[in-house]
Amino acid sequence: MREYIVLALHEGLPNGYTLVTPARGWALERRLRQLAQDSSNQRTLQSLVYIHGHRSGMRAPLPVDEVVRQAALLLDSGVLRLAQAPPREATVSPSFSVPQPACVPVPVEEPVWLRLQVVDDTTDVPIAGIQLRIQLDDRSEHQARTDSEGRIDLKGVPKGGADVLSDLEGATLDNTLALVRTGGPWSQQKPAKRGQGARVASAPRFLARVTQHRVIDGETLESVAEMYGLTVEELTRFNWNTTDAADIERHLILDVGCTRRGSRGQYVFTREDDPGILYVPRPEAVSRLPVEHSHILRVKRVPEPRHFLFSL
């Protein structure tokens, strides 16, 4: 059994230890949740979260799911690093030779296939250009983008299941869709005529769980970003596709309704801000989809279009 240690960003690597790059996103949270089933591991993760991530003044134990989520964010962002201990050397040599078991050839399994299709949940129209990460049972990962039919076809994959994960690098509110559900009839639409149907997007689109954060008194962009484990740049880039200070100021006034400034000149939110909404992206994941099957991912726009009523 190999041993591991967790290092802070500023801590040096001990002699003989090797840095390990863990999985990311949902796969990392799932692995940490398995480790947290052991009470000793759970206490270790909770201590790390209190020291490096948990900002609350309260010392009451956090729920296991929150501990796992914050620990995954710390590892994913590089605040904490994972290192593998060197193998222990045997101190006692066997006094007699141990017969080695006969090598039995492992049967080679024939590779199989996996197909995904992303469609609009309302219209069944295929969605092109969706950027996804697909992790397979042999620990390989494929970066793929849906084609003009909204499909991703993988051939030669190992038997078992697949985890479909979102990739949020470059995601903005305008190019992000939300997962509604999986399943439904496989899209059997006729080939689209020239100039119609889905087209291969010139820029990728993304899949995410988008949270609508309603601002309250005293919050700032910095505090909201920190609450969700993001930087201010990541939050403003997702909401308004900008990191320019003048553009951000304009969007805060027009899109959030924030007009109050603090003592340092920064914008401070209040409950009266209208609409007072910031959008926060969270990774999406669909776990254990069986291979040798076709799977439908049904999506919708976020935020959903508003319907305005007028009286005459």
mmCIF file of C-alpha atoms in Angstrom:
data_model
loop_
_atom_site.group_PDB
_atom_site.id
_atom_site.type_symbol
_atom_site.label_atom_id
_atom_site.label_comp_id
_atom_site.label_asym_id
_atom_site.label_seq_id
_atom_site.Cartn_x
_atom_site.Cartn_y
_atom_site.Cartn_z
ATOM 1 C CA MET A 1 0.000 0.000 0.000
ATOM 2 C CA ARG A 2 1.440 3.373 -1.030
ATOM 3 C CA GLU A 3 1.342 6.336 1.324
ATOM 4 C CA TYR A 4 0.626 9.966 0.401
ATOM 5 C CA ILE A 5 1.141 13.347 2.009
ATOM 6 C CA VAL A 6 -0.578 16.671 1.325
ATOM 7 C CA LEU A 7 1.643 19.747 0.897
ATOM 8 C CA ALA A 8 0.741 23.416 0.914
ATOM 9 C CA LEU A 9 1.759 25.465 -2.111
ATOM 10 C CA HIS A 10 4.820 26.928 -0.350
ATOM 11 C CA GLU A 11 6.079 23.648 1.160
ATOM 12 C CA GLY A 12 9.046 21.923 -0.441
ATOM 13 C CA LEU A 13 8.934 18.354 -1.722
ATOM 14 C CA PRO A 14 10.661 15.869 0.667
ATOM 15 C CA ASN A 15 13.443 13.691 -0.725
ATOM 16 C CA GLY A 16 12.157 10.609 -2.477
ATOM 17 C CA TYR A 17 8.584 11.883 -2.746
ATOM 18 C CA THR A 18 6.890 12.353 -6.113
ATOM 19 C CA LEU A 19 4.197 14.908 -6.938
ATOM 20 C CA VAL A 20 0.953 13.318 -8.109
ATOM 21 C CA THR A 21 -1.528 15.041 -10.397
ATOM 22 C CA PRO A 22 -4.988 14.001 -9.156
ATOM 23 C CA ALA A 23 -8.118 13.824 -11.251
ATOM 24 C CA ARG A 24 -10.116 17.042 -11.589
ATOM 25 C CA GLY A 25 -13.667 18.192 -11.090
ATOM 26 C CA TRP A 26 -16.330 15.576 -10.363
ATOM 27 C CA ALA A 27 -13.890 12.653 -10.546
ATOM 28 C CA LEU A 28 -11.729 14.250 -7.829
ATOM 29 C CA GLU A 29 -14.752 14.873 -5.579
ATOM 30 C CA ARG A 30 -15.881 11.269 -6.029
ATOM 31 C CA ARG A 31 -12.444 9.917 -5.070
ATOM 32 C CA LEU A 32 -12.226 12.167 -2.004
ATOM 33 C CA ARG A 33 -15.709 11.083 -0.963
ATOM 34 C CA GLN A 34 -14.557 7.440 -1.067
ATOM 35 C CA LEU A 35 -11.506 8.273 1.058
ATOM 36 C CA ALA A 36 -13.651 10.229 3.530
ATOM 37 C CA GLN A 37 -15.553 7.057 4.409
ATOM 38 C CA ASP A 38 -12.570 6.267 6.633
ATOM 39 C CA SER A 39 -12.861 8.362 9.805
ATOM 40 C CA SER A 40 -9.112 9.070 9.938
ATOM 41 C CA ASN A 41 -9.082 10.344 6.351
ATOM 42 C CA GLN A 42 -12.202 12.408 7.082
ATOM 43 C CA ARG A 43 -10.509 14.119 10.041
ATOM 44 C CA THR A 44 -7.425 14.825 7.905
ATOM 45 C CA LEU A 45 -9.506 16.401 5.117
ATOM 46 C CA GLN A 46 -11.481 18.470 7.635
ATOM 47 C CA SER A 47 -8.260 19.792 9.203
ATOM 48 C CA LEU A 48 -6.895 20.767 5.781
ATOM 49 C CA VAL A 49 -10.126 22.601 4.899
ATOM 50 C CA TYR A 50 -10.110 24.545 8.188
ATOM 51 C CA ILE A 51 -6.446 25.515 7.781
ATOM 52 C CA HIS A 52 -6.359 26.364 4.082
ATOM 53 C CA GLY A 53 -9.906 26.976 2.861
ATOM 54 C CA HIS A 54 -12.659 27.395 5.473
ATOM 55 C CA ARG A 55 -13.141 31.089 6.242
ATOM 56 C CA SER A 56 -15.882 30.840 8.867
ATOM 57 C CA GLY A 57 -15.093 31.811 12.435
ATOM 58 C CA MET A 58 -17.135 28.872 13.696
ATOM 59 C CA ARG A 59 -15.304 25.709 14.562
ATOM 60 C CA ALA A 60 -18.293 23.382 14.322
ATOM 61 C CA PRO A 61 -17.571 20.375 12.070
ATOM 62 C CA LEU A 62 -18.576 20.848 8.463
ATOM 63 C CA PRO A 63 -20.784 18.255 6.730
ATOM 64 C CA VAL A 64 -18.788 15.561 4.923
ATOM 65 C CA ASP A 65 -20.052 16.698 1.499
ATOM 66 C CA GLU A 66 -18.889 20.276 2.167
ATOM 67 C CA VAL A 67 -15.499 19.040 3.414
ATOM 68 C CA VAL A 68 -15.082 16.951 0.245
ATOM 69 C CA ARG A 69 -16.161 19.859 -2.008
ATOM 70 C CA GLN A 70 -13.779 22.373 -0.406
ATOM 71 C CA ALA A 71 -10.878 19.870 -0.336
ATOM 72 C CA ALA A 72 -11.409 19.178 -4.047
ATOM 73 C CA LEU A 73 -11.373 22.932 -4.790
ATOM 74 C CA LEU A 74 -8.101 23.348 -2.854
ATOM 75 C CA LEU A 75 -6.431 20.486 -4.770
ATOM 76 C CA ASP A 76 -7.930 21.545 -8.097
ATOM 77 C CA SER A 77 -6.737 25.148 -7.718
ATOM 78 C CA GLY A 78 -3.207 24.154 -6.618
ATOM 79 C CA VAL A 79 -3.483 25.541 -3.071
ATOM 80 C CA LEU A 80 -2.739 22.002 -1.884
ATOM 81 C CA ARG A 81 -0.546 19.427 -3.625
ATOM 82 C CA LEU A 82 -0.485 15.632 -3.351
ATOM 83 C CA ALA A 83 2.824 13.739 -3.088
ATOM 84 C CA GLN A 84 3.432 9.985 -3.094
ATOM 85 C CA ALA A 85 5.826 8.500 -0.555
ATOM 86 C CA PRO A 86 8.703 6.329 -1.798
ATOM 87 C CA PRO A 87 8.129 2.558 -1.527
ATOM 88 C CA ARG A 88 9.296 1.005 1.703
ATOM 89 C CA GLU A 89 12.349 -1.211 1.429
ATOM 90 C CA ALA A 90 12.115 -4.757 2.737
ATOM 91 C CA THR A 91 14.217 -5.168 5.902
ATOM 92 C CA VAL A 92 14.176 -8.961 6.106
ATOM 93 C CA SER A 93 15.081 -11.225 3.219
ATOM 94 C CA PRO A 94 13.191 -14.526 2.923
ATOM 95 C CA SER A 95 15.233 -17.479 4.146
ATOM 96 C CA PHE A 96 13.963 -19.725 1.402
ATOM 97 C CA SER A 97 12.943 -19.284 -2.176
ATOM 98 C CA VAL A 98 9.286 -18.669 -2.813
ATOM 99 C CA PRO A 99 7.911 -20.403 -5.869
ATOM 100 C CA GLN A 100 6.497 -17.928 -8.346
ATOM 101 C CA PRO A 101 2.991 -18.598 -9.615
ATOM 102 C CA ALA A 102 2.738 -19.515 -13.235
ATOM 103 C CA CYS A 103 1.967 -16.589 -15.507
ATOM 104 C CA VAL A 104 -1.523 -16.938 -16.866
ATOM 105 C CA PRO A 105 -2.117 -14.794 -19.936
ATOM 106 C CA VAL A 106 -4.837 -12.226 -19.402
ATOM 107 C CA PRO A 107 -7.450 -12.403 -22.119
ATOM 108 C CA VAL A 108 -7.506 -9.246 -24.216
ATOM 109 C CA GLU A 109 -10.943 -7.693 -24.329
ATOM 110 C CA GLU A 110 -12.101 -6.375 -27.653
ATOM 111 C CA PRO A 111 -12.546 -2.578 -27.622
ATOM 112 C CA VAL A 112 -16.057 -1.238 -27.981
ATOM 113 C CA TRP A 113 -17.765 2.083 -28.753
ATOM 114 C CA LEU A 114 -19.638 4.956 -27.116
ATOM 115 C CA ARG A 115 -21.932 7.540 -28.688
ATOM 116 C CA LEU A 116 -23.303 10.743 -27.189
ATOM 117 C CA GLN A 117 -25.693 13.265 -28.674
ATOM 118 C CA VAL A 118 -26.545 16.690 -27.250
ATOM 119 C CA VAL A 119 -29.958 18.088 -28.235
ATOM 120 C CA ASP A 120 -32.194 20.977 -27.236
ATOM 121 C CA ASP A 121 -34.709 19.640 -24.710
ATOM 122 C CA THR A 122 -37.609 21.568 -26.256
ATOM 123 C CA THR A 123 -36.988 21.321 -30.001
ATOM 124 C CA ASP A 124 -34.794 18.184 -30.288
ATOM 125 C CA VAL A 125 -32.432 20.206 -32.505
ATOM 126 C CA PRO A 126 -28.832 18.886 -32.250
ATOM 127 C CA ILE A 127 -26.365 21.223 -30.521
ATOM 128 C CA ALA A 128 -22.960 21.512 -32.197
ATOM 129 C CA GLY A 129 -19.694 22.607 -30.592
ATOM 130 C CA ILE A 130 -20.297 21.394 -27.003
ATOM 131 C CA GLN A 131 -16.888 20.848 -25.366
ATOM 132 C CA LEU A 132 -16.809 17.763 -23.081
ATOM 133 C CA ARG A 133 -14.318 15.585 -21.202
ATOM 134 C CA ILE A 134 -14.973 11.837 -21.224
ATOM 135 C CA GLN A 135 -13.217 9.622 -18.672
ATOM 136 C CA LEU A 136 -13.173 5.865 -19.258
ATOM 137 C CA ASP A 137 -12.595 2.858 -17.030
ATOM 138 C CA ASP A 138 -8.944 2.520 -18.108
ATOM 139 C CA ARG A 139 -8.389 6.036 -16.635
ATOM 140 C CA SER A 140 -7.929 7.565 -20.065
ATOM 141 C CA GLU A 141 -9.573 10.902 -20.799
ATOM 142 C CA HIS A 142 -10.807 12.213 -24.128
ATOM 143 C CA GLN A 143 -11.428 15.867 -24.979
ATOM 144 C CA ALA A 144 -14.192 16.011 -27.568
ATOM 145 C CA ARG A 145 -16.602 18.450 -29.202
ATOM 146 C CA THR A 146 -20.012 17.622 -30.659
ATOM 147 C CA ASP A 147 -20.224 17.677 -34.460
ATOM 148 C CA SER A 148 -22.899 19.221 -36.682
ATOM 149 C CA GLU A 149 -25.310 16.448 -35.642
ATOM 150 C CA GLY A 150 -24.625 17.129 -31.965
ATOM 151 C CA ARG A 151 -22.761 13.827 -31.704
ATOM 152 C CA ILE A 152 -19.556 12.505 -30.225
ATOM 153 C CA ASP A 153 -18.530 9.032 -31.435
ATOM 154 C CA LEU A 154 -15.721 7.201 -29.651
ATOM 155 C CA LYS A 155 -14.426 3.917 -31.007
ATOM 156 C CA GLY A 156 -12.023 1.457 -29.436
ATOM 157 C CA VAL A 157 -12.950 2.293 -25.842
ATOM 158 C CA PRO A 158 -12.616 -0.224 -22.975
ATOM 159 C CA LYS A 159 -15.634 -2.035 -21.595
ATOM 160 C CA GLY A 160 -17.347 -0.629 -18.542
ATOM 161 C CA GLY A 161 -18.674 2.867 -18.053
ATOM 162 C CA ALA A 162 -17.868 6.453 -18.919
ATOM 163 C CA ASP A 163 -18.028 9.675 -16.921
ATOM 164 C CA VAL A 164 -19.015 12.713 -18.985
ATOM 165 C CA LEU A 165 -17.646 15.913 -17.445
ATOM 166 C CA SER A 166 -17.948 19.559 -18.358
ATOM 167 C CA ASP A 167 -14.938 21.668 -19.306
ATOM 168 C CA LEU A 168 -15.376 25.270 -18.134
ATOM 169 C CA GLU A 169 -12.163 26.763 -19.540
ATOM 170 C CA GLY A 170 -13.426 29.678 -21.635
ATOM 171 C CA ALA A 171 -17.082 29.376 -20.576
ATOM 172 C CA THR A 172 -19.271 32.493 -20.492
ATOM 173 C CA LEU A 173 -22.963 32.947 -19.802
ATOM 174 C CA ASP A 174 -23.620 33.420 -23.526
ATOM 175 C CA ASN A 175 -21.967 30.156 -24.621
ATOM 176 C CA THR A 176 -23.052 27.908 -21.733
ATOM 177 C CA LEU A 177 -25.990 25.487 -21.661
ATOM 178 C CA ALA A 178 -27.535 23.666 -18.701
ATOM 179 C CA LEU A 179 -28.182 19.922 -18.568
ATOM 180 C CA VAL A 180 -31.905 19.174 -18.162
ATOM 181 C CA ARG A 181 -31.829 15.369 -18.171
ATOM 182 C CA THR A 182 -30.366 12.361 -19.910
ATOM 183 C CA GLY A 183 -32.269 9.921 -22.061
ATOM 184 C CA GLY A 184 -35.205 10.222 -24.376
ATOM 185 C CA PRO A 185 -35.539 8.943 -27.935
ATOM 186 C CA TRP A 186 -32.410 8.914 -30.056
ATOM 187 C CA SER A 187 -32.591 11.771 -32.538
ATOM 188 C CA GLN A 188 -33.539 10.284 -35.922
ATOM 189 C CA GLN A 189 -33.900 13.549 -37.783
ATOM 190 C CA LYS A 190 -33.377 13.589 -41.513
ATOM 191 C CA PRO A 191 -30.125 15.154 -42.756
ATOM 192 C CA ALA A 192 -30.493 18.923 -42.613
ATOM 193 C CA LYS A 193 -30.664 20.812 -45.861
ATOM 194 C CA ARG A 194 -27.822 23.104 -46.736
ATOM 195 C CA GLY A 195 -27.909 26.179 -44.540
ATOM 196 C CA GLN A 196 -30.293 24.595 -42.004
ATOM 197 C CA GLY A 197 -30.019 22.560 -38.824
ATOM 198 C CA ALA A 198 -27.069 22.521 -36.461
ATOM 199 C CA ARG A 199 -23.774 23.933 -37.639
ATOM 200 C CA VAL A 200 -20.286 23.295 -36.364
ATOM 201 C CA ALA A 201 -19.679 26.179 -33.969
ATOM 202 C CA SER A 202 -16.656 28.361 -34.705
ATOM 203 C CA ALA A 203 -16.107 28.655 -30.947
ATOM 204 C CA PRO A 204 -16.856 25.959 -28.372
ATOM 205 C CA ARG A 205 -19.943 25.864 -26.202
ATOM 206 C CA PHE A 206 -20.017 24.561 -22.669
ATOM 207 C CA LEU A 207 -22.149 22.562 -20.257
ATOM 208 C CA ALA A 208 -22.454 23.695 -16.633
ATOM 209 C CA ARG A 209 -24.667 23.900 -13.574
ATOM 210 C CA VAL A 210 -25.347 27.624 -13.328
ATOM 211 C CA THR A 211 -26.304 29.036 -9.934
ATOM 212 C CA GLN A 212 -28.176 32.338 -9.691
ATOM 213 C CA HIS A 213 -26.631 34.138 -6.720
ATOM 214 C CA ARG A 214 -28.905 36.834 -5.230
ATOM 215 C CA VAL A 215 -26.679 39.497 -3.708
ATOM 216 C CA ILE A 216 -27.218 40.698 -0.136
ATOM 217 C CA ASP A 217 -26.090 43.670 1.919
ATOM 218 C CA GLY A 218 -22.325 44.085 2.167
ATOM 219 C CA GLU A 219 -21.302 41.580 -0.493
ATOM 220 C CA THR A 220 -18.751 42.489 -3.168
ATOM 221 C CA LEU A 221 -17.486 40.799 -6.302
ATOM 222 C CA GLU A 222 -14.496 39.590 -4.274
ATOM 223 C CA SER A 223 -16.596 38.028 -1.507
ATOM 224 C CA VAL A 224 -18.988 36.315 -3.928
ATOM 225 C CA ALA A 225 -16.107 34.906 -5.984
ATOM 226 C CA GLU A 226 -14.376 33.614 -2.844
ATOM 227 C CA MET A 227 -17.618 32.010 -1.633
ATOM 228 C CA TYR A 228 -17.696 29.797 -4.737
ATOM 229 C CA GLY A 229 -13.960 29.140 -5.010
ATOM 230 C CA LEU A 230 -13.490 31.439 -8.017
ATOM 231 C CA THR A 231 -11.339 34.451 -8.774
ATOM 232 C CA VAL A 232 -12.926 37.804 -9.558
ATOM 233 C CA GLU A 233 -11.611 37.480 -13.120
ATOM 234 C CA GLU A 234 -13.300 34.076 -13.548
ATOM 235 C CA LEU A 235 -16.591 35.423 -12.189
ATOM 236 C CA THR A 236 -16.644 38.556 -14.379
ATOM 237 C CA ARG A 237 -15.460 36.676 -17.459
ATOM 238 C CA PHE A 238 -18.301 34.162 -17.080
ATOM 239 C CA ASN A 239 -20.988 36.800 -16.479
ATOM 240 C CA TRP A 240 -19.905 39.480 -18.967
ATOM 241 C CA ASN A 241 -16.940 38.055 -20.916
ATOM 242 C CA THR A 242 -14.628 40.805 -19.678
ATOM 243 C CA THR A 243 -11.981 41.569 -17.083
ATOM 244 C CA ASP A 244 -11.740 45.263 -17.973
ATOM 245 C CA ALA A 245 -12.476 47.494 -14.967
ATOM 246 C CA ALA A 246 -14.551 50.016 -16.932
ATOM 247 C CA ASP A 247 -16.648 47.282 -18.555
ATOM 248 C CA ILE A 248 -17.175 45.570 -15.200
ATOM 249 C CA GLU A 249 -18.353 48.858 -13.648
ATOM 250 C CA ARG A 250 -20.861 49.350 -16.463
ATOM 251 C CA HIS A 251 -22.228 45.808 -16.086
ATOM 252 C CA LEU A 252 -22.503 46.146 -12.309
ATOM 253 C CA ILE A 253 -24.681 49.226 -12.762
ATOM 254 C CA LEU A 254 -26.781 48.068 -15.729
ATOM 255 C CA ASP A 255 -26.996 44.283 -15.247
ATOM 256 C CA VAL A 256 -26.873 43.897 -11.456
ATOM 257 C CA GLY A 257 -28.302 47.258 -10.413
ATOM 258 C CA CYS A 258 -25.440 48.025 -8.041
ATOM 259 C CA THR A 259 -24.856 51.734 -7.393
ATOM 260 C CA ARG A 260 -23.378 51.896 -3.888
ATOM 261 C CA ARG A 261 -19.637 52.242 -3.292
ATOM 262 C CA GLY A 262 -17.636 51.343 -0.203
ATOM 263 C CA SER A 263 -15.000 53.379 1.614
ATOM 264 C CA ARG A 264 -12.281 52.129 -0.755
ATOM 265 C CA GLY A 265 -14.285 53.010 -3.849
ATOM 266 C CA GLN A 266 -15.324 49.433 -4.596
ATOM 267 C CA TYR A 267 -18.903 48.554 -5.526
ATOM 268 C CA VAL A 268 -20.870 47.056 -2.612
ATOM 269 C CA PHE A 269 -24.087 45.096 -3.165
ATOM 270 C CA THR A 270 -27.328 45.592 -1.228
ATOM 271 C CA ARG A 271 -30.622 43.704 -1.039
ATOM 272 C CA GLU A 272 -32.256 46.562 -2.959
ATOM 273 C CA ASP A 273 -30.091 45.989 -6.060
ATOM 274 C CA ASP A 274 -32.369 45.058 -8.964
ATOM 275 C CA PRO A 275 -32.159 42.459 -10.416
ATOM 276 C CA GLY A 276 -29.238 41.795 -8.065
ATOM 277 C CA ILE A 277 -28.224 38.523 -9.733
ATOM 278 C CA LEU A 278 -24.758 37.109 -10.441
ATOM 279 C CA TYR A 279 -24.411 33.831 -12.331
ATOM 280 C CA VAL A 280 -21.945 31.259 -10.982
ATOM 281 C CA PRO A 281 -20.779 28.266 -13.088
ATOM 282 C CA ARG A 282 -20.297 24.872 -11.444
ATOM 283 C CA PRO A 283 -18.929 21.739 -13.166
ATOM 284 C CA GLU A 284 -21.499 19.321 -14.582
ATOM 285 C CA ALA A 285 -21.004 15.544 -14.543
ATOM 286 C CA VAL A 286 -22.937 12.511 -15.768
ATOM 287 C CA SER A 287 -21.498 9.367 -14.211
ATOM 288 C CA ARG A 288 -21.324 5.723 -15.231
ATOM 289 C CA LEU A 289 -22.857 5.799 -18.684
ATOM 290 C CA PRO A 290 -22.494 2.250 -20.070
ATOM 291 C CA VAL A 291 -20.458 1.869 -23.248
ATOM 292 C CA GLU A 292 -21.819 0.131 -26.352
ATOM 293 C CA HIS A 293 -24.871 2.391 -25.982
ATOM 294 C CA SER A 294 -26.060 5.685 -27.436
ATOM 295 C CA HIS A 295 -26.880 8.359 -24.876
ATOM 296 C CA ILE A 296 -28.871 11.583 -25.183
ATOM 297 C CA LEU A 297 -27.963 14.701 -23.187
ATOM 298 C CA ARG A 298 -30.878 17.143 -23.239
ATOM 299 C CA VAL A 299 -29.957 20.787 -22.579
ATOM 300 C CA LYS A 300 -31.454 24.272 -22.337
ATOM 301 C CA ARG A 301 -30.237 27.869 -22.445
ATOM 302 C CA VAL A 302 -29.146 29.638 -19.256
ATOM 303 C CA PRO A 303 -30.535 31.859 -18.054
ATOM 304 C CA GLU A 304 -33.885 31.002 -19.574
ATOM 305 C CA PRO A 305 -35.402 33.811 -21.687
ATOM 306 C CA ARG A 306 -37.630 36.175 -19.708
ATOM 307 C CA HIS A 307 -41.206 36.701 -20.837
ATOM 308 C CA PHE A 308 -42.515 40.235 -20.409
ATOM 309 C CA LEU A 309 -46.220 40.989 -19.990
ATOM 310 C CA PHE A 310 -47.747 44.290 -21.022
ATOM 311 C CA SER A 311 -51.130 45.749 -20.175
ATOM 312 C CA LEU A 312 -52.833 48.201 -22.523
#
